[in-house]
Amino acid sequence: MTSIAQFNAQAIEATDLEHSEQLGLLQALGDAVECGADSTQVARQLDALIAYSEAHFVSEELLMRMKSYDDYEDHQDDHAHMLAQMRAMAVDHANGNSALIPGKVKDVLDFIGRHIATRDKRLADYVRTNR
Ligand SMILES: [Fe+2]
């Protein structure tokens, strides 16, 4: 395997691992709210989810820039949309409306699921074939 092909394969593998970590954090947040976890714990999980998502999206966006990816803007728009949804959950929680979070977690899970199956898959295919 050439070093560039190796880099591409590792980048795709790292991205897949980040997706699974991100989905786990999101699910854990929904579970915590539904189980009545205390406010500090929910806030901590929200912070972790948002911080992880920001880092993951920056990582993917850097990869897209390095590869001169042709769907960069639309892909980045999806990331901005997901971050806005997560930050809205943090606002709901700060305002004492944590009960709204499970429904929003479901919306974000649905959106991320579609994003991974479409835009992230397209990016992975592009990285695999564009050295
Ligand atoms: Fe993405």
mmCIF file of C-alpha atoms and ligand atoms in Angstrom:
data_model
loop_
_atom_site.group_PDB
_atom_site.id
_atom_site.type_symbol
_atom_site.label_atom_id
_atom_site.label_comp_id
_atom_site.label_asym_id
_atom_site.label_seq_id
_atom_site.Cartn_x
_atom_site.Cartn_y
_atom_site.Cartn_z
ATOM 1 C CA MET A 1 0.000 0.000 0.000
ATOM 2 C CA THR A 2 1.395 3.443 -0.872
ATOM 3 C CA SER A 3 1.710 5.988 1.915
ATOM 4 C CA ILE A 4 -1.067 8.156 0.438
ATOM 5 C CA ALA A 5 -3.395 5.183 0.100
ATOM 6 C CA GLN A 6 -2.510 4.272 3.683
ATOM 7 C CA PHE A 7 -3.292 7.808 4.841
ATOM 8 C CA ASN A 8 -6.653 7.680 3.024
ATOM 9 C CA ALA A 9 -7.577 4.335 4.586
ATOM 10 C CA GLN A 10 -6.579 5.533 8.058
ATOM 11 C CA ALA A 11 -8.522 8.777 7.611
ATOM 12 C CA ILE A 12 -11.686 6.838 6.716
ATOM 13 C CA GLU A 13 -11.181 4.429 9.619
ATOM 14 C CA ALA A 14 -10.627 7.295 12.091
ATOM 15 C CA THR A 15 -13.746 9.051 10.800
ATOM 16 C CA ASP A 16 -15.832 5.881 11.268
ATOM 17 C CA LEU A 17 -14.605 5.568 14.868
ATOM 18 C CA GLU A 18 -15.467 9.216 15.519
ATOM 19 C CA HIS A 19 -18.996 8.657 14.167
ATOM 20 C CA SER A 20 -19.561 5.798 16.525
ATOM 21 C CA GLU A 21 -18.249 7.811 19.499
ATOM 22 C CA GLN A 22 -20.467 10.758 18.547
ATOM 23 C CA LEU A 23 -23.579 8.567 18.205
ATOM 24 C CA GLY A 24 -22.787 6.960 21.574
ATOM 25 C CA LEU A 25 -22.553 10.367 23.277
ATOM 26 C CA LEU A 26 -25.847 11.421 21.723
ATOM 27 C CA GLN A 27 -27.627 8.231 22.789
ATOM 28 C CA ALA A 28 -26.189 8.507 26.307
ATOM 29 C CA LEU A 29 -27.521 12.051 26.572
ATOM 30 C CA GLY A 30 -31.034 10.946 25.565
ATOM 31 C CA ASP A 31 -30.894 8.039 28.017
ATOM 32 C CA ALA A 32 -29.659 10.313 30.853
ATOM 33 C CA VAL A 33 -32.540 12.746 30.377
ATOM 34 C CA GLU A 34 -35.127 9.964 30.116
ATOM 35 C CA CYS A 35 -33.760 8.328 33.291
ATOM 36 C CA GLY A 36 -33.949 11.622 35.211
ATOM 37 C CA ALA A 37 -30.204 12.236 35.618
ATOM 38 C CA ASP A 38 -29.437 15.370 37.600
ATOM 39 C CA SER A 39 -29.027 18.706 35.876
ATOM 40 C CA THR A 40 -25.240 18.898 36.308
ATOM 41 C CA GLN A 41 -24.776 15.444 34.777
ATOM 42 C CA VAL A 42 -26.967 16.322 31.772
ATOM 43 C CA ALA A 43 -25.066 19.592 31.290
ATOM 44 C CA ARG A 44 -21.782 17.683 31.404
ATOM 45 C CA GLN A 45 -23.011 15.215 28.767
ATOM 46 C CA LEU A 46 -24.235 18.036 26.555
ATOM 47 C CA ASP A 47 -20.850 19.782 26.819
ATOM 48 C CA ALA A 48 -19.042 16.535 25.966
ATOM 49 C CA LEU A 49 -21.307 15.907 22.956
ATOM 50 C CA ILE A 50 -20.891 19.439 21.610
ATOM 51 C CA ALA A 51 -17.113 19.514 22.158
ATOM 52 C CA TYR A 52 -16.670 16.101 20.527
ATOM 53 C CA SER A 53 -18.899 17.032 17.595
ATOM 54 C CA GLU A 54 -17.025 20.301 17.028
ATOM 55 C CA ALA A 55 -13.697 18.424 16.960
ATOM 56 C CA HIS A 56 -15.080 15.685 14.677
ATOM 57 C CA PHE A 57 -16.536 18.177 12.213
ATOM 58 C CA VAL A 58 -13.291 20.192 12.124
ATOM 59 C CA SER A 59 -11.414 16.950 11.450
ATOM 60 C CA GLU A 60 -13.712 16.044 8.537
ATOM 61 C CA GLU A 61 -13.625 19.584 7.178
ATOM 62 C CA LEU A 62 -9.830 19.559 7.255
ATOM 63 C CA LEU A 63 -9.822 16.273 5.346
ATOM 64 C CA MET A 64 -12.211 17.770 2.764
ATOM 65 C CA ARG A 65 -9.951 20.800 2.322
ATOM 66 C CA MET A 66 -6.846 18.636 2.004
ATOM 67 C CA LYS A 67 -8.593 16.662 -0.744
ATOM 68 C CA SER A 68 -10.080 19.736 -2.492
ATOM 69 C CA TYR A 69 -13.431 18.030 -1.998
ATOM 70 C CA ASP A 70 -16.145 19.148 -4.419
ATOM 71 C CA ASP A 71 -19.091 18.972 -1.964
ATOM 72 C CA TYR A 72 -17.395 20.909 0.830
ATOM 73 C CA GLU A 73 -19.956 23.719 1.279
ATOM 74 C CA ASP A 74 -23.071 21.525 1.450
ATOM 75 C CA HIS A 75 -21.308 19.057 3.727
ATOM 76 C CA GLN A 76 -20.184 21.861 6.035
ATOM 77 C CA ASP A 77 -23.755 23.239 6.062
ATOM 78 C CA ASP A 78 -24.930 19.877 7.444
ATOM 79 C CA HIS A 79 -22.320 20.109 10.201
ATOM 80 C CA ALA A 80 -23.428 23.641 11.081
ATOM 81 C CA HIS A 81 -27.060 22.472 11.185
ATOM 82 C CA MET A 82 -26.230 19.599 13.552
ATOM 83 C CA LEU A 83 -24.193 21.851 15.856
ATOM 84 C CA ALA A 84 -27.077 24.340 15.940
ATOM 85 C CA GLN A 85 -29.449 21.515 16.970
ATOM 86 C CA MET A 86 -27.065 20.418 19.746
ATOM 87 C CA ARG A 87 -26.570 23.971 20.999
ATOM 88 C CA ALA A 88 -30.366 24.423 21.034
ATOM 89 C CA MET A 89 -30.545 21.420 23.369
ATOM 90 C CA ALA A 90 -28.025 23.136 25.673
ATOM 91 C CA VAL A 91 -30.194 26.283 25.664
ATOM 92 C CA ASP A 92 -33.297 24.197 26.474
ATOM 93 C CA HIS A 93 -31.448 22.561 29.338
ATOM 94 C CA ALA A 94 -30.136 25.875 30.684
ATOM 95 C CA ASN A 95 -33.711 27.214 30.592
ATOM 96 C CA GLY A 96 -35.058 24.259 32.549
ATOM 97 C CA ASN A 97 -36.679 22.571 29.554
ATOM 98 C CA SER A 98 -34.664 19.345 29.633
ATOM 99 C CA ALA A 99 -37.792 17.319 28.890
ATOM 100 C CA LEU A 100 -37.539 18.579 25.293
ATOM 101 C CA ILE A 101 -34.108 16.996 24.842
ATOM 102 C CA PRO A 102 -35.112 13.351 24.077
ATOM 103 C CA GLY A 103 -37.237 14.477 21.102
ATOM 104 C CA LYS A 104 -34.389 16.632 19.844
ATOM 105 C CA VAL A 105 -31.907 13.794 20.353
ATOM 106 C CA LYS A 106 -34.114 11.687 18.074
ATOM 107 C CA ASP A 107 -34.137 14.464 15.435
ATOM 108 C CA VAL A 108 -30.327 14.772 15.588
ATOM 109 C CA LEU A 109 -29.887 10.981 15.480
ATOM 110 C CA ASP A 110 -32.105 10.832 12.378
ATOM 111 C CA PHE A 111 -30.203 13.700 10.743
ATOM 112 C CA ILE A 112 -26.766 12.278 11.600
ATOM 113 C CA GLY A 113 -27.850 8.837 10.374
ATOM 114 C CA ARG A 114 -28.818 10.329 7.011
ATOM 115 C CA HIS A 115 -25.669 12.471 6.937
ATOM 116 C CA ILE A 116 -23.390 9.461 7.562
ATOM 117 C CA ALA A 117 -25.233 7.321 4.994
ATOM 118 C CA THR A 118 -25.095 9.993 2.289
ATOM 119 C CA ARG A 119 -22.590 12.870 2.639
ATOM 120 C CA ASP A 120 -20.033 11.032 4.787
ATOM 121 C CA LYS A 121 -20.243 7.937 2.572
ATOM 122 C CA ARG A 122 -19.719 10.112 -0.510
ATOM 123 C CA LEU A 123 -16.699 11.738 1.171
ATOM 124 C CA ALA A 124 -15.236 8.326 2.101
ATOM 125 C CA ASP A 125 -15.696 7.099 -1.492
ATOM 126 C CA TYR A 126 -14.066 10.290 -2.777
ATOM 127 C CA VAL A 127 -11.084 9.976 -0.406
ATOM 128 C CA ARG A 128 -10.675 6.317 -1.369
ATOM 129 C CA THR A 129 -10.549 7.096 -5.096
ATOM 130 C CA ASN A 130 -8.843 10.548 -5.160
ATOM 131 C CA ARG A 131 -5.243 10.333 -4.126
HETATM 132 FE FE FE B 1 -19.725 14.845 7.925
#
